[in-house]
């Protein structure tokens, strides 16, 4: 019988193909799952950098592949292809898949990575929850990033949410009440929580003036949080080196502009005022320790998304 509470009448299992031989192996049961979806407010390209680094540097095996044709709106998010003199090549087909990876210490874990679905969110969520149940996933963690009025000269901030207080307390102690644009990760977190599966989401705070460019420093911080939550040794060396180079470029640009210096200085003052006497308190709060409403906080994300249309 179809679960009408999910809002989907179609079989979620027909959304994907899976390697049954690999999927049925006992060693895949009880692992931790990391999720990252591109196409939402991926400020600083944090999600793309993290998922690319994991897939490029770790031992990888494809377990499940989702049907992009059922989940993508190609007219609003057109894939890239190269035209070389007189022929076409290198079509970048959209991909969303579940992988088994091996970390630096030989521990296996799962990674669900790729595009954020444009369509059929509820059906996709039912598919993911079903896979989590079948694999008896221990903990699901997911990551995304948003532009924030914070300086690059201070530690990368994070807001943590989910149903695991031990992963939230001491990291994101302030609990905001605010409306923001939803992502498919949010829906998955809600559905996993309803299914009584452990889940934690990490929102990396990227300086708003760096949101359009790659910001490896935030990707490194994200990998560190994910690694700590899942007890995994995740690769950061290449991103750290890239972050050092980006840091040098940012320093040169700041030094060459008095206007930028003033912006960064004001952000540093605000950051330090909020950090003084607090224990990793959220930088979302204003001078009265109140959280902004959707018009204030959501504006940064919505403006960032608007700049990314139509290609996302």
mmCIF file of N, CA and C in Angstrom, residues 158-175 189 199-202 279-280:
data_model
loop_
_atom_site.group_PDB
_atom_site.id
_atom_site.type_symbol
_atom_site.label_atom_id
_atom_site.label_comp_id
_atom_site.label_asym_id
_atom_site.label_seq_id
_atom_site.Cartn_x
_atom_site.Cartn_y
_atom_site.Cartn_z
ATOM 1 N N UNK A 158 29.986 27.287 11.650
ATOM 2 C CA UNK A 158 29.106 26.191 11.261
ATOM 3 C C UNK A 158 27.857 26.218 12.122
ATOM 4 N N UNK A 159 26.730 25.864 11.520
ATOM 5 C CA UNK A 159 25.496 25.628 12.252
ATOM 6 C C UNK A 159 25.130 24.163 12.065
ATOM 7 N N UNK A 160 24.884 23.476 13.166
ATOM 8 C CA UNK A 160 24.595 22.044 13.125
ATOM 9 C C UNK A 160 23.149 21.807 13.547
ATOM 10 N N UNK A 161 22.498 20.861 12.877
ATOM 11 C CA UNK A 161 21.105 20.539 13.218
ATOM 12 C C UNK A 161 20.878 19.050 13.029
ATOM 13 N N UNK A 162 19.807 18.545 13.577
ATOM 14 C CA UNK A 162 19.503 17.130 13.464
ATOM 15 C C UNK A 162 18.909 16.595 14.742
ATOM 16 N N UNK A 163 19.003 15.279 14.942
ATOM 17 C CA UNK A 163 18.433 14.656 16.134
ATOM 18 C C UNK A 163 19.487 13.991 17.021
ATOM 19 N N UNK A 164 20.739 14.436 16.869
ATOM 20 C CA UNK A 164 21.832 13.921 17.697
ATOM 21 C C UNK A 164 22.409 15.051 18.548
ATOM 22 N N UNK A 165 21.863 15.299 19.748
ATOM 23 C CA UNK A 165 22.345 16.395 20.589
ATOM 24 C C UNK A 165 23.844 16.340 20.853
ATOM 25 N N UNK A 166 24.416 15.127 20.922
ATOM 26 C CA UNK A 166 25.845 15.009 21.204
ATOM 27 C C UNK A 166 26.706 15.567 20.089
ATOM 28 N N UNK A 167 26.146 15.668 18.873
ATOM 29 C CA UNK A 167 26.883 16.230 17.749
ATOM 30 C C UNK A 167 26.612 17.726 17.564
ATOM 31 N N UNK A 168 25.670 18.261 18.329
ATOM 32 C CA UNK A 168 25.274 19.657 18.181
ATOM 33 C C UNK A 168 25.801 20.515 19.327
ATOM 34 N N UNK A 169 25.630 20.035 20.556
ATOM 35 C CA UNK A 169 26.038 20.804 21.723
ATOM 36 C C UNK A 169 27.543 21.060 21.707
ATOM 37 N N UNK A 170 27.900 22.310 21.967
ATOM 38 C CA UNK A 170 29.310 22.689 21.961
ATOM 39 C C UNK A 170 29.830 23.099 20.604
ATOM 40 N N UNK A 171 29.056 22.818 19.556
ATOM 41 C CA UNK A 171 29.435 23.231 18.207
ATOM 42 C C UNK A 171 28.506 24.331 17.733
ATOM 43 N N UNK A 172 27.227 24.068 17.812
ATOM 44 C CA UNK A 172 26.217 25.072 17.461
ATOM 45 C C UNK A 172 25.233 25.133 18.618
ATOM 46 N N UNK A 173 25.573 25.908 19.641
ATOM 47 C CA UNK A 173 24.779 25.902 20.870
ATOM 48 C C UNK A 173 23.543 26.784 20.764
ATOM 49 N N UNK A 174 23.545 27.748 19.820
ATOM 50 C CA UNK A 174 22.399 28.622 19.646
ATOM 51 C C UNK A 174 21.395 27.955 18.721
ATOM 52 N N UNK A 175 20.127 27.961 19.114
ATOM 53 C CA UNK A 175 19.092 27.268 18.352
ATOM 54 C C UNK A 175 18.161 28.292 17.721
ATOM 55 N N UNK A 189 16.412 15.069 5.919
ATOM 56 C CA UNK A 189 16.608 15.091 7.369
ATOM 57 C C UNK A 189 15.283 14.905 8.102
ATOM 58 N N UNK A 199 20.562 11.461 12.304
ATOM 59 C CA UNK A 199 20.946 12.347 11.212
ATOM 60 C C UNK A 199 21.464 13.667 11.781
ATOM 61 N N UNK A 200 22.477 14.227 11.118
ATOM 62 C CA UNK A 200 23.017 15.532 11.501
ATOM 63 C C UNK A 200 23.410 16.283 10.241
ATOM 64 N N UNK A 201 23.031 17.557 10.178
ATOM 65 C CA UNK A 201 23.368 18.401 9.039
ATOM 66 C C UNK A 201 24.313 19.516 9.444
ATOM 67 N N UNK A 202 25.263 19.825 8.565
ATOM 68 C CA UNK A 202 26.265 20.853 8.829
ATOM 69 C C UNK A 202 26.167 21.949 7.777
ATOM 70 N N UNK A 279 30.730 30.349 23.795
ATOM 71 C CA UNK A 279 31.311 29.069 23.420
ATOM 72 C C UNK A 279 30.725 28.662 22.080
ATOM 73 N N UNK A 280 31.448 28.999 21.007
ATOM 74 C CA UNK A 280 31.036 28.678 19.645
ATOM 75 C C UNK A 280 29.593 29.078 19.384
#
